[in-house]
Structure formats: C-alpha cells, structure tokens
C-alpha cells in the first residue's frame, strides 16, 4: 500500500522552515518565479519607450529600429520549446541564471553602441535569446511541477507577472528617459535583474522532490523523470514533440490563435503604443501611464482567467477574450486619444491582454500530457512570430503610410477571426499523446 501523505513528506532545508509555518515551499518558488518573470518582462517591454529617443540620438528610422525589436520578439518565441528542454535537462535555476546574464550583457553592451547592426545584435539576438529562456515556459514549468491544486491560479499569477512587468515599468522608464536619458532607464532594469538573480540563487529549487515534498495538493512525491540519453536527444526532444503535436488540429488552432495573441499585444501595443500616442500629441510619460493602467487591469484579468480556467470550458473563455480584445482594438482609433476614450480602451483591452494564456496552457496540458510544456513552447513560438510580424509591420506602416492605424485595424480583425477558431476545438479532455512517441 502507498505510504501516508504525511509520512512520506520530509521537508528539508528551507522547505522545512516554511513547513513549520504551514506554508508549502511551492509558494516560495512561485514567488521568486513571479519576480524573475516580472523583471525579464520589463526588459522585453523597455525598448517600446525608447524608439523616439533612439531616433533622435542616432537618426534611425522607425522601420529600422522595429527590425531589431522584431528579431528580439522572434527569438523570444523560438527559444521557448528549447528553454523547456534545457530546464528538463539542466534544471530551472541554472537556466534562469544564464538568461539573466544574457539580458544584462545586452543592456550593458547597448550603452556603447553607435551603429544599427549593434542594436540588432544586442537588442535583437542577445536580448531575444536571454528573455526567451525565461519566457512563459518558465511559469508553465513551475506551475505544472509544483502544483496540483491551484495550478490555474498560479499560471494566472505568473502570466500576469509577464504582462504586468512589460507595462508597469514603462512610466518610470519613460520618466527616466525623458529626464536623464535612456541609458539611465536601462540601468534601472539592470538593478532589477540583479535583485531577481539574488532571489533565484536563494530560493529557486528544481522540483518538489528535491526538498522532500509532494506538489501542492498532491499526495505522492514525484521523482524526476529519467533524462534524455544524450545532449543530442535532449535538443531533439522539442522537435519530436512538435512532430507529434503537429498531427492534431488542436495544436494548429492554439498555434494560430496565439500568433494573433502576440500580434495584438507584444508586437503592436507594447512596442508601438507610446509612439502612436506621440503622433497625436501625447507625451511619452502620459502614454506609458496608459500602458501601466492596462497592466493593472491585465493583472486582474489574467489572475481571474486562471481562476476561471479551473472551472469553465477553456474554449469559450478564449472565444470571449479574443473577441473583446478585437473590439477594443477596433475601437481605439475612434477614442480621439482623449482621457475618457483611452480609459475605456485601457479597461477592456487590459482585462484581455494575456488572459488567453491560462486557458491555452490548460488545453495544452489536457491534450498533450507529459509533453505539454514542450508543446506549449511551440505554441508560444507562434505567439512571438505574431509579435515579430506586428512589431515590424506596424513600423513599416508608420514609415510608408505615415500612420499606425492600418496595423491596429488589421490586429482587431485578426482577433475576431481567432475568437471563431477557438470554439472549433474539440471539447473535453483528449487522451494525451504518449511521452515516448
């Protein structure tokens, strides 16, 4: 007979100290993950307030700067499935520390850049690789390993940290850029990265079994699965997962709708909203403050989405999220960029910013079983392909047509199409694809 839950758990180290206070150590891991994703997301979002300062200092066109930001968003997504494989092979803490080191190196190097190719290298490739290692896959990995109960809520909280980090730092970064310069703003980001690194070294652990615990809400200590036989097999595991997942319509619907998700959030609004508002005479700090309001409502919406995804059909949740986001984007050009109009936009758009993530992860977990994190990595690649498409496309629209508005109308229409595709997915929990396939 299996041992009693209380008998088999013997917390060790810091986990024992938390256990004496009635706190499962998974919440400490979730907290440091929240901080890490918050900070790295701030690094992803920071360039959005720096387009105009870079134009003034270096004379680069919007489309040229957007090309570097598109590379960053593309690599941010392409790294996701391999980040999951790296975490499975080497552990969460080493991968997170390497990621933070790459992000810091890209920022420090940018202080000395003078040529456009240096921007592409540092803020495109290096920052893209670094942030890609701590993309949403980090949150999905922590939530699935450390939580059985409250998993949807934890996914919502960690997802909210990503979007909130991309937005709430922007007013401060915009103010620092305006008063002291963009290098001072990026120095602040460096300080936050150092704080996250300390938290990871002190608190992050790979799995509950490492500290003698079952996952929160679980009754059995779950040992680490056997590792791939070789480094080559580990690197091939995301490709194998993609091969199997690509045989299902569910994967392609999730991939396509997440493409739209990225195009209508990170690529478009996060990257170009401040510059769009500047076209209508709004100061950068004020425009960044609107993004911060979006971030606040995003936090509420995404946490609420995690709670809802534990209780309701994820397909219908996605239908409403994409539909409302599309309507809000179509409404934005008609706000006249007044306080009242932008407030309405910020509320409705903010509630839907990344509320799509918890139900998307839940569908992936239900359908793809043990390969869920790898498959979600590929789905997230679709998200960032969409972000890169919109980041460059909106910059192209602004350069060629002297207006961002066509990009916003296209994004709104794509969201409405995505809403329709979501309810086409098969209902219920499908049998997961085998882990050894």
mmCIF file of N, CA and C in Angstrom, residues 187-315:
data_model
loop_
_atom_site.group_PDB
_atom_site.id
_atom_site.type_symbol
_atom_site.label_atom_id
_atom_site.label_comp_id
_atom_site.label_asym_id
_atom_site.label_seq_id
_atom_site.Cartn_x
_atom_site.Cartn_y
_atom_site.Cartn_z
ATOM 1 N N UNK A 187 19.721 51.279 -16.892
ATOM 2 C CA UNK A 187 20.476 50.987 -15.673
ATOM 3 C C UNK A 187 19.530 50.533 -14.564
ATOM 4 N N UNK A 188 18.346 51.133 -14.488
ATOM 5 C CA UNK A 188 17.333 50.694 -13.527
ATOM 6 C C UNK A 188 16.944 49.232 -13.786
ATOM 7 N N UNK A 189 16.775 48.889 -15.059
ATOM 8 C CA UNK A 189 16.444 47.499 -15.408
ATOM 9 C C UNK A 189 17.552 46.567 -14.951
ATOM 10 N N UNK A 190 18.812 46.990 -15.102
ATOM 11 C CA UNK A 190 19.943 46.183 -14.633
ATOM 12 C C UNK A 190 19.853 45.913 -13.135
ATOM 13 N N UNK A 191 19.479 46.929 -12.364
ATOM 14 C CA UNK A 191 19.334 46.751 -10.920
ATOM 15 C C UNK A 191 18.269 45.733 -10.575
ATOM 16 N N UNK A 192 17.161 45.753 -11.299
ATOM 17 C CA UNK A 192 16.095 44.788 -11.053
ATOM 18 C C UNK A 192 16.526 43.373 -11.437
ATOM 19 N N UNK A 193 17.329 43.253 -12.485
ATOM 20 C CA UNK A 193 17.846 41.939 -12.873
ATOM 21 C C UNK A 193 18.729 41.379 -11.767
ATOM 22 N N UNK A 194 19.565 42.223 -11.166
ATOM 23 C CA UNK A 194 20.421 41.770 -10.066
ATOM 24 C C UNK A 194 19.585 41.285 -8.888
ATOM 25 N N UNK A 195 18.478 41.988 -8.585
ATOM 26 C CA UNK A 195 17.598 41.580 -7.497
ATOM 27 C C UNK A 195 16.977 40.215 -7.784
ATOM 28 N N UNK A 196 16.551 40.007 -9.012
ATOM 29 C CA UNK A 196 15.963 38.715 -9.380
ATOM 30 C C UNK A 196 16.993 37.595 -9.277
ATOM 31 N N UNK A 197 18.238 37.880 -9.656
ATOM 32 C CA UNK A 197 19.288 36.868 -9.581
ATOM 33 C C UNK A 197 19.520 36.419 -8.140
ATOM 34 N N UNK A 198 19.496 37.365 -7.206
ATOM 35 C CA UNK A 198 19.663 37.026 -5.791
ATOM 36 C C UNK A 198 18.521 36.118 -5.334
ATOM 37 N N UNK A 199 17.301 36.438 -5.744
ATOM 38 C CA UNK A 199 16.148 35.617 -5.373
ATOM 39 C C UNK A 199 16.247 34.205 -5.917
ATOM 40 N N UNK A 200 16.697 34.063 -7.147
ATOM 41 C CA UNK A 200 16.837 32.740 -7.744
ATOM 42 C C UNK A 200 17.869 31.910 -6.990
ATOM 43 N N UNK A 201 19.041 32.512 -6.718
ATOM 44 C CA UNK A 201 20.097 31.779 -6.025
ATOM 45 C C UNK A 201 19.657 31.352 -4.622
ATOM 46 N N UNK A 202 18.841 32.190 -3.974
ATOM 47 C CA UNK A 202 18.458 31.906 -2.592
ATOM 48 C C UNK A 202 17.303 30.913 -2.488
ATOM 49 N N UNK A 203 16.318 30.992 -3.392
ATOM 50 C CA UNK A 203 15.061 30.267 -3.179
ATOM 51 C C UNK A 203 14.704 29.249 -4.237
ATOM 52 N N UNK A 204 15.168 29.402 -5.465
ATOM 53 C CA UNK A 204 14.709 28.523 -6.535
ATOM 54 C C UNK A 204 15.202 27.094 -6.345
ATOM 55 N N UNK A 205 14.306 26.130 -6.472
ATOM 56 C CA UNK A 205 14.633 24.725 -6.483
ATOM 57 C C UNK A 205 13.934 24.096 -7.691
ATOM 58 N N UNK A 206 14.470 22.994 -8.183
ATOM 59 C CA UNK A 206 14.007 22.448 -9.446
ATOM 60 C C UNK A 206 12.651 21.764 -9.332
ATOM 61 N N UNK A 207 12.516 20.845 -8.361
ATOM 62 C CA UNK A 207 11.291 20.054 -8.224
ATOM 63 C C UNK A 207 10.940 19.893 -6.747
ATOM 64 N N UNK A 208 9.670 19.638 -6.427
ATOM 65 C CA UNK A 208 9.288 19.400 -5.026
ATOM 66 C C UNK A 208 10.071 18.247 -4.392
ATOM 67 N N UNK A 209 10.370 17.205 -5.171
ATOM 68 C CA UNK A 209 11.106 16.063 -4.623
ATOM 69 C C UNK A 209 12.485 16.462 -4.120
ATOM 70 N N UNK A 210 13.056 17.533 -4.674
ATOM 71 C CA UNK A 210 14.383 17.986 -4.248
ATOM 72 C C UNK A 210 14.392 18.464 -2.803
ATOM 73 N N UNK A 211 13.231 18.867 -2.306
ATOM 74 C CA UNK A 211 13.144 19.338 -0.918
ATOM 75 C C UNK A 211 12.247 18.430 -0.084
ATOM 76 N N UNK A 212 12.025 17.200 -0.561
ATOM 77 C CA UNK A 212 11.278 16.218 0.204
ATOM 78 C C UNK A 212 9.789 16.428 0.247
ATOM 79 N N UNK A 213 9.217 17.036 -0.787
ATOM 80 C CA UNK A 213 7.787 17.342 -0.783
ATOM 81 C C UNK A 213 7.087 16.753 -1.997
ATOM 82 N N UNK A 214 5.786 16.539 -1.847
ATOM 83 C CA UNK A 214 4.901 16.319 -2.982
ATOM 84 C C UNK A 214 4.480 17.692 -3.507
ATOM 85 N N UNK A 215 4.024 17.784 -4.744
ATOM 86 C CA UNK A 215 3.488 19.063 -5.228
ATOM 87 C C UNK A 215 2.339 19.535 -4.348
ATOM 88 N N UNK A 216 2.095 20.824 -4.342
ATOM 89 C CA UNK A 216 0.991 21.371 -3.548
ATOM 90 C C UNK A 216 -0.323 20.739 -4.002
ATOM 91 N N UNK A 217 -1.024 20.128 -3.055
ATOM 92 C CA UNK A 217 -2.274 19.453 -3.378
ATOM 93 C C UNK A 217 -2.109 18.019 -3.801
ATOM 94 N N UNK A 218 -0.851 17.554 -3.945
ATOM 95 C CA UNK A 218 -0.602 16.174 -4.330
ATOM 96 C C UNK A 218 -0.410 15.285 -3.113
ATOM 97 N N UNK A 219 -0.453 13.990 -3.328
ATOM 98 C CA UNK A 219 -0.304 13.037 -2.226
ATOM 99 C C UNK A 219 0.914 12.143 -2.374
ATOM 100 N N UNK A 220 1.646 12.289 -3.482
ATOM 101 C CA UNK A 220 2.822 11.458 -3.714
ATOM 102 C C UNK A 220 3.992 12.345 -4.122
ATOM 103 N N UNK A 221 5.173 12.038 -3.580
ATOM 104 C CA UNK A 221 6.385 12.703 -4.045
ATOM 105 C C UNK A 221 6.685 12.197 -5.454
ATOM 106 N N UNK A 222 6.873 13.114 -6.370
ATOM 107 C CA UNK A 222 7.072 12.759 -7.777
ATOM 108 C C UNK A 222 8.555 12.850 -8.108
ATOM 109 N N UNK A 223 9.222 11.734 -8.360
ATOM 110 C CA UNK A 223 10.645 11.788 -8.708
ATOM 111 C C UNK A 223 10.853 12.404 -10.078
ATOM 112 N N UNK A 224 12.042 12.933 -10.303
ATOM 113 C CA UNK A 224 12.363 13.490 -11.611
ATOM 114 C C UNK A 224 12.353 12.384 -12.649
ATOM 115 N N UNK A 225 11.790 12.631 -13.830
ATOM 116 C CA UNK A 225 11.789 11.593 -14.872
ATOM 117 C C UNK A 225 13.200 11.352 -15.370
ATOM 118 N N UNK A 226 13.461 10.198 -15.952
ATOM 119 C CA UNK A 226 14.800 9.937 -16.485
ATOM 120 C C UNK A 226 15.157 10.931 -17.574
ATOM 121 N N UNK A 227 16.416 11.392 -17.567
ATOM 122 C CA UNK A 227 16.855 12.360 -18.552
ATOM 123 C C UNK A 227 17.089 11.680 -19.888
ATOM 124 N N UNK A 228 17.114 12.515 -20.923
ATOM 125 C CA UNK A 228 17.442 12.001 -22.249
ATOM 126 C C UNK A 228 18.843 11.389 -22.221
ATOM 127 N N UNK A 229 19.030 10.373 -23.043
ATOM 128 C CA UNK A 229 20.293 9.636 -23.008
ATOM 129 C C UNK A 229 21.487 10.498 -23.354
ATOM 130 N N UNK A 230 21.302 11.532 -24.133
ATOM 131 C CA UNK A 230 22.418 12.369 -24.552
ATOM 132 C C UNK A 230 21.950 13.793 -24.737
ATOM 133 N N UNK A 231 22.931 14.704 -24.865
ATOM 134 C CA UNK A 231 22.598 16.100 -25.127
ATOM 135 C C UNK A 231 21.866 16.231 -26.453
ATOM 136 N N UNK A 232 22.275 15.426 -27.436
ATOM 137 C CA UNK A 232 21.597 15.463 -28.723
ATOM 138 C C UNK A 232 20.141 15.058 -28.623
ATOM 139 N N UNK A 233 19.864 14.027 -27.817
ATOM 140 C CA UNK A 233 18.482 13.602 -27.626
ATOM 141 C C UNK A 233 17.676 14.686 -26.931
ATOM 142 N N UNK A 234 18.313 15.378 -25.980
ATOM 143 C CA UNK A 234 17.629 16.472 -25.293
ATOM 144 C C UNK A 234 17.269 17.586 -26.274
ATOM 145 N N UNK A 235 18.224 17.946 -27.149
ATOM 146 C CA UNK A 235 17.961 19.001 -28.121
ATOM 147 C C UNK A 235 16.920 18.569 -29.149
ATOM 148 N N UNK A 236 16.839 17.252 -29.390
ATOM 149 C CA UNK A 236 15.855 16.754 -30.352
ATOM 150 C C UNK A 236 14.463 16.632 -29.760
ATOM 151 N N UNK A 237 14.335 16.610 -28.427
ATOM 152 C CA UNK A 237 13.031 16.376 -27.798
ATOM 153 C C UNK A 237 11.985 17.420 -28.191
ATOM 154 N N UNK A 238 12.317 18.716 -28.317
ATOM 155 C CA UNK A 238 11.285 19.647 -28.782
ATOM 156 C C UNK A 238 10.822 19.341 -30.201
ATOM 157 N N UNK A 239 11.751 18.878 -31.055
ATOM 158 C CA UNK A 239 11.373 18.552 -32.431
ATOM 159 C C UNK A 239 10.433 17.351 -32.455
ATOM 160 N N UNK A 240 10.730 16.353 -31.626
ATOM 161 C CA UNK A 240 9.857 15.172 -31.534
ATOM 162 C C UNK A 240 8.470 15.570 -31.040
ATOM 163 N N UNK A 241 8.436 16.441 -30.022
ATOM 164 C CA UNK A 241 7.148 16.903 -29.501
ATOM 165 C C UNK A 241 6.368 17.659 -30.569
ATOM 166 N N UNK A 242 7.072 18.484 -31.358
ATOM 167 C CA UNK A 242 6.406 19.224 -32.438
ATOM 168 C C UNK A 242 5.872 18.264 -33.491
ATOM 169 N N UNK A 243 6.654 17.248 -33.830
ATOM 170 C CA UNK A 243 6.219 16.268 -34.829
ATOM 171 C C UNK A 243 4.912 15.608 -34.411
ATOM 172 N N UNK A 244 4.822 15.217 -33.142
ATOM 173 C CA UNK A 244 3.619 14.539 -32.664
ATOM 174 C C UNK A 244 2.441 15.504 -32.552
ATOM 175 N N UNK A 245 2.716 16.700 -32.015
ATOM 176 C CA UNK A 245 1.629 17.665 -31.820
ATOM 177 C C UNK A 245 1.073 18.162 -33.143
ATOM 178 N N UNK A 246 1.941 18.272 -34.159
ATOM 179 C CA UNK A 246 1.515 18.811 -35.450
ATOM 180 C C UNK A 246 0.508 17.918 -36.158
ATOM 181 N N UNK A 247 0.325 16.708 -35.677
ATOM 182 C CA UNK A 247 -0.659 15.791 -36.262
ATOM 183 C C UNK A 247 -2.074 16.098 -35.785
ATOM 184 N N UNK A 248 -2.216 17.023 -34.838
ATOM 185 C CA UNK A 248 -3.524 17.322 -34.252
ATOM 186 C C UNK A 248 -3.999 18.700 -34.661
ATOM 187 N N UNK A 249 -5.302 18.837 -34.853
ATOM 188 C CA UNK A 249 -5.868 20.152 -35.170
ATOM 189 C C UNK A 249 -5.796 21.090 -33.975
ATOM 190 N N UNK A 250 -5.851 20.523 -32.756
ATOM 191 C CA UNK A 250 -5.779 21.358 -31.555
ATOM 192 C C UNK A 250 -4.504 22.172 -31.536
ATOM 193 N N UNK A 251 -3.380 21.548 -31.879
ATOM 194 C CA UNK A 251 -2.108 22.279 -31.878
ATOM 195 C C UNK A 251 -2.158 23.456 -32.837
ATOM 196 N N UNK A 252 -2.655 23.235 -34.040
ATOM 197 C CA UNK A 252 -2.628 24.306 -35.032
ATOM 198 C C UNK A 252 -3.588 25.438 -34.690
ATOM 199 N N UNK A 253 -4.691 25.105 -34.046
ATOM 200 C CA UNK A 253 -5.594 26.176 -33.601
ATOM 201 C C UNK A 253 -4.939 26.983 -32.479
ATOM 202 N N UNK A 254 -4.322 26.283 -31.519
ATOM 203 C CA UNK A 254 -3.627 27.000 -30.452
ATOM 204 C C UNK A 254 -2.484 27.833 -31.012
ATOM 205 N N UNK A 255 -1.724 27.278 -31.943
ATOM 206 C CA UNK A 255 -0.597 27.984 -32.550
ATOM 207 C C UNK A 255 -1.088 29.233 -33.294
ATOM 208 N N UNK A 256 -2.125 29.062 -34.111
ATOM 209 C CA UNK A 256 -2.631 30.185 -34.897
ATOM 210 C C UNK A 256 -3.246 31.280 -34.052
ATOM 211 N N UNK A 257 -4.038 30.888 -33.053
ATOM 212 C CA UNK A 257 -4.659 31.913 -32.216
ATOM 213 C C UNK A 257 -3.615 32.620 -31.334
ATOM 214 N N UNK A 258 -2.572 31.876 -30.931
ATOM 215 C CA UNK A 258 -1.514 32.525 -30.159
ATOM 216 C C UNK A 258 -0.670 33.442 -31.044
ATOM 217 N N UNK A 259 -0.566 33.136 -32.349
ATOM 218 C CA UNK A 259 0.045 34.070 -33.295
ATOM 219 C C UNK A 259 -0.695 35.400 -33.252
ATOM 220 N N UNK A 260 -2.012 35.332 -33.282
ATOM 221 C CA UNK A 260 -2.833 36.544 -33.218
ATOM 222 C C UNK A 260 -2.662 37.232 -31.862
ATOM 223 N N UNK A 261 -2.571 36.431 -30.794
ATOM 224 C CA UNK A 261 -2.379 36.992 -29.461
ATOM 225 C C UNK A 261 -1.114 37.838 -29.416
ATOM 226 N N UNK A 262 -0.001 37.293 -29.927
ATOM 227 C CA UNK A 262 1.248 38.038 -29.913
ATOM 228 C C UNK A 262 1.208 39.272 -30.797
ATOM 229 N N UNK A 263 0.574 39.137 -31.963
ATOM 230 C CA UNK A 263 0.487 40.271 -32.877
ATOM 231 C C UNK A 263 -0.311 41.421 -32.281
ATOM 232 N N UNK A 264 -1.315 41.104 -31.481
ATOM 233 C CA UNK A 264 -2.209 42.141 -30.951
ATOM 234 C C UNK A 264 -1.793 42.654 -29.571
ATOM 235 N N UNK A 265 -0.692 42.119 -29.015
ATOM 236 C CA UNK A 265 -0.224 42.589 -27.709
ATOM 237 C C UNK A 265 1.225 43.051 -27.784
ATOM 238 N N UNK A 266 2.172 42.126 -27.576
ATOM 239 C CA UNK A 266 3.586 42.481 -27.529
ATOM 240 C C UNK A 266 4.047 43.213 -28.777
ATOM 241 N N UNK A 267 3.718 42.672 -29.937
ATOM 242 C CA UNK A 267 4.228 43.231 -31.173
ATOM 243 C C UNK A 267 3.660 44.588 -31.502
ATOM 244 N N UNK A 268 2.386 44.788 -31.231
ATOM 245 C CA UNK A 268 1.724 46.025 -31.636
ATOM 246 C C UNK A 268 1.653 47.050 -30.508
ATOM 247 N N UNK A 269 0.881 46.743 -29.479
ATOM 248 C CA UNK A 269 0.616 47.742 -28.445
ATOM 249 C C UNK A 269 1.847 47.988 -27.577
ATOM 250 N N UNK A 270 2.480 46.921 -27.098
ATOM 251 C CA UNK A 270 3.639 47.116 -26.238
ATOM 252 C C UNK A 270 4.749 47.866 -26.956
ATOM 253 N N UNK A 271 4.957 47.561 -28.237
ATOM 254 C CA UNK A 271 6.072 48.147 -28.977
ATOM 255 C C UNK A 271 5.756 49.528 -29.515
ATOM 256 N N UNK A 272 4.525 49.766 -29.978
ATOM 257 C CA UNK A 272 4.256 50.988 -30.739
ATOM 258 C C UNK A 272 3.231 51.929 -30.112
ATOM 259 N N UNK A 273 2.631 51.560 -28.988
ATOM 260 C CA UNK A 273 1.571 52.402 -28.439
ATOM 261 C C UNK A 273 2.082 53.785 -28.045
ATOM 262 N N UNK A 274 3.262 53.853 -27.409
ATOM 263 C CA UNK A 274 3.805 55.150 -26.990
ATOM 264 C C UNK A 274 4.065 56.031 -28.200
ATOM 265 N N UNK A 275 4.649 55.448 -29.249
ATOM 266 C CA UNK A 275 4.906 56.225 -30.458
ATOM 267 C C UNK A 275 3.606 56.627 -31.149
ATOM 268 N N UNK A 276 2.599 55.741 -31.134
ATOM 269 C CA UNK A 276 1.292 56.073 -31.707
ATOM 270 C C UNK A 276 0.698 57.285 -31.006
ATOM 271 N N UNK A 277 0.709 57.266 -29.679
ATOM 272 C CA UNK A 277 0.166 58.395 -28.928
ATOM 273 C C UNK A 277 0.958 59.671 -29.209
ATOM 274 N N UNK A 278 2.268 59.546 -29.421
ATOM 275 C CA UNK A 278 3.079 60.711 -29.768
ATOM 276 C C UNK A 278 2.617 61.356 -31.060
ATOM 277 N N UNK A 279 2.114 60.549 -32.002
ATOM 278 C CA UNK A 279 1.588 61.110 -33.256
ATOM 279 C C UNK A 279 0.384 61.999 -33.021
ATOM 280 N N UNK A 280 -0.304 61.779 -31.884
ATOM 281 C CA UNK A 280 -1.493 62.574 -31.565
ATOM 282 C C UNK A 280 -1.215 63.599 -30.470
ATOM 283 N N UNK A 281 0.069 63.905 -30.262
ATOM 284 C CA UNK A 281 0.440 64.972 -29.340
ATOM 285 C C UNK A 281 0.509 64.573 -27.885
ATOM 286 N N UNK A 282 0.479 63.296 -27.557
ATOM 287 C CA UNK A 282 0.516 62.863 -26.162
ATOM 288 C C UNK A 282 1.962 62.621 -25.742
ATOM 289 N N UNK A 283 2.323 63.118 -24.572
ATOM 290 C CA UNK A 283 3.678 62.946 -24.054
ATOM 291 C C UNK A 283 3.950 61.474 -23.777
ATOM 292 N N UNK A 284 5.230 61.091 -23.884
ATOM 293 C CA UNK A 284 5.609 59.692 -23.702
ATOM 294 C C UNK A 284 5.262 59.188 -22.311
ATOM 295 N N UNK A 285 5.464 60.035 -21.285
ATOM 296 C CA UNK A 285 5.174 59.608 -19.917
ATOM 297 C C UNK A 285 3.678 59.346 -19.746
ATOM 298 N N UNK A 286 2.846 60.198 -20.335
ATOM 299 C CA UNK A 286 1.400 60.018 -20.248
ATOM 300 C C UNK A 286 0.965 58.744 -20.963
ATOM 301 N N UNK A 287 1.518 58.518 -22.164
ATOM 302 C CA UNK A 287 1.173 57.314 -22.910
ATOM 303 C C UNK A 287 1.625 56.063 -22.161
ATOM 304 N N UNK A 288 2.809 56.117 -21.569
ATOM 305 C CA UNK A 288 3.289 54.979 -20.792
ATOM 306 C C UNK A 288 2.415 54.740 -19.569
ATOM 307 N N UNK A 289 1.842 55.806 -19.021
ATOM 308 C CA UNK A 289 0.939 55.658 -17.878
ATOM 309 C C UNK A 289 -0.333 54.918 -18.282
ATOM 310 N N UNK A 290 -0.805 55.157 -19.510
ATOM 311 C CA UNK A 290 -1.959 54.404 -20.006
ATOM 312 C C UNK A 290 -1.607 52.919 -20.084
ATOM 313 N N UNK A 291 -0.385 52.608 -20.547
ATOM 314 C CA UNK A 291 0.049 51.214 -20.584
ATOM 315 C C UNK A 291 0.115 50.618 -19.183
ATOM 316 N N UNK A 292 0.514 51.437 -18.204
ATOM 317 C CA UNK A 292 0.551 50.946 -16.825
ATOM 318 C C UNK A 292 -0.858 50.612 -16.333
ATOM 319 N N UNK A 293 -1.838 51.426 -16.704
ATOM 320 C CA UNK A 293 -3.230 51.133 -16.344
ATOM 321 C C UNK A 293 -3.668 49.825 -17.002
ATOM 322 N N UNK A 294 -3.278 49.644 -18.261
ATOM 323 C CA UNK A 294 -3.558 48.376 -18.931
ATOM 324 C C UNK A 294 -2.949 47.231 -18.146
ATOM 325 N N UNK A 295 -1.708 47.439 -17.646
ATOM 326 C CA UNK A 295 -1.038 46.408 -16.865
ATOM 327 C C UNK A 295 -1.778 46.053 -15.590
ATOM 328 N N UNK A 296 -2.342 47.052 -14.936
ATOM 329 C CA UNK A 296 -3.099 46.809 -13.702
ATOM 330 C C UNK A 296 -4.333 45.955 -14.000
ATOM 331 N N UNK A 297 -5.071 46.348 -15.029
ATOM 332 C CA UNK A 297 -6.262 45.579 -15.367
ATOM 333 C C UNK A 297 -5.890 44.210 -15.936
ATOM 334 N N UNK A 298 -4.730 44.142 -16.593
ATOM 335 C CA UNK A 298 -4.261 42.845 -17.054
ATOM 336 C C UNK A 298 -4.021 41.896 -15.884
ATOM 337 N N UNK A 299 -3.425 42.412 -14.825
ATOM 338 C CA UNK A 299 -3.167 41.573 -13.652
ATOM 339 C C UNK A 299 -4.472 40.989 -13.128
ATOM 340 N N UNK A 300 -5.481 41.845 -13.005
ATOM 341 C CA UNK A 300 -6.781 41.371 -12.533
ATOM 342 C C UNK A 300 -7.397 40.367 -13.508
ATOM 343 N N UNK A 301 -7.324 40.691 -14.799
ATOM 344 C CA UNK A 301 -7.938 39.830 -15.790
ATOM 345 C C UNK A 301 -7.255 38.477 -15.918
ATOM 346 N N UNK A 302 -5.925 38.467 -15.839
ATOM 347 C CA UNK A 302 -5.206 37.214 -16.023
ATOM 348 C C UNK A 302 -5.330 36.311 -14.807
ATOM 349 N N UNK A 303 -5.257 36.889 -13.605
ATOM 350 C CA UNK A 303 -5.473 36.083 -12.403
ATOM 351 C C UNK A 303 -6.897 35.530 -12.410
ATOM 352 N N UNK A 304 -7.853 36.384 -12.769
ATOM 353 C CA UNK A 304 -9.234 35.910 -12.875
ATOM 354 C C UNK A 304 -9.386 34.835 -13.927
ATOM 355 N N UNK A 305 -8.638 34.960 -15.031
ATOM 356 C CA UNK A 305 -8.693 33.945 -16.077
ATOM 357 C C UNK A 305 -8.163 32.611 -15.567
ATOM 358 N N UNK A 306 -7.101 32.652 -14.749
ATOM 359 C CA UNK A 306 -6.594 31.419 -14.157
ATOM 360 C C UNK A 306 -7.636 30.753 -13.284
ATOM 361 N N UNK A 307 -8.350 31.542 -12.498
ATOM 362 C CA UNK A 307 -9.414 31.013 -11.643
ATOM 363 C C UNK A 307 -10.533 30.423 -12.495
ATOM 364 N N UNK A 308 -10.921 31.129 -13.550
ATOM 365 C CA UNK A 308 -11.995 30.655 -14.413
ATOM 366 C C UNK A 308 -11.603 29.390 -15.169
ATOM 367 N N UNK A 309 -10.318 29.291 -15.576
ATOM 368 C CA UNK A 309 -9.896 28.131 -16.360
ATOM 369 C C UNK A 309 -9.908 26.845 -15.540
ATOM 370 N N UNK A 310 -9.912 26.970 -14.212
ATOM 371 C CA UNK A 310 -10.059 25.789 -13.361
ATOM 372 C C UNK A 310 -11.507 25.316 -13.289
ATOM 373 N N UNK A 311 -12.435 26.141 -13.799
ATOM 374 C CA UNK A 311 -13.858 25.872 -13.577
ATOM 375 C C UNK A 311 -14.707 25.809 -14.845
ATOM 376 N N UNK A 312 -14.274 26.444 -15.931
ATOM 377 C CA UNK A 312 -15.119 26.543 -17.124
ATOM 378 C C UNK A 312 -14.372 26.085 -18.369
ATOM 379 N N UNK A 313 -15.133 25.836 -19.426
ATOM 380 C CA UNK A 313 -14.590 25.379 -20.704
ATOM 381 C C UNK A 313 -13.633 26.420 -21.265
ATOM 382 N N UNK A 314 -12.373 26.036 -21.429
ATOM 383 C CA UNK A 314 -11.349 26.977 -21.877
ATOM 384 C C UNK A 314 -11.605 27.497 -23.288
ATOM 385 N N UNK A 315 -12.275 26.712 -24.112
ATOM 386 C CA UNK A 315 -12.546 27.165 -25.484
ATOM 387 C C UNK A 315 -13.430 28.400 -25.479
#
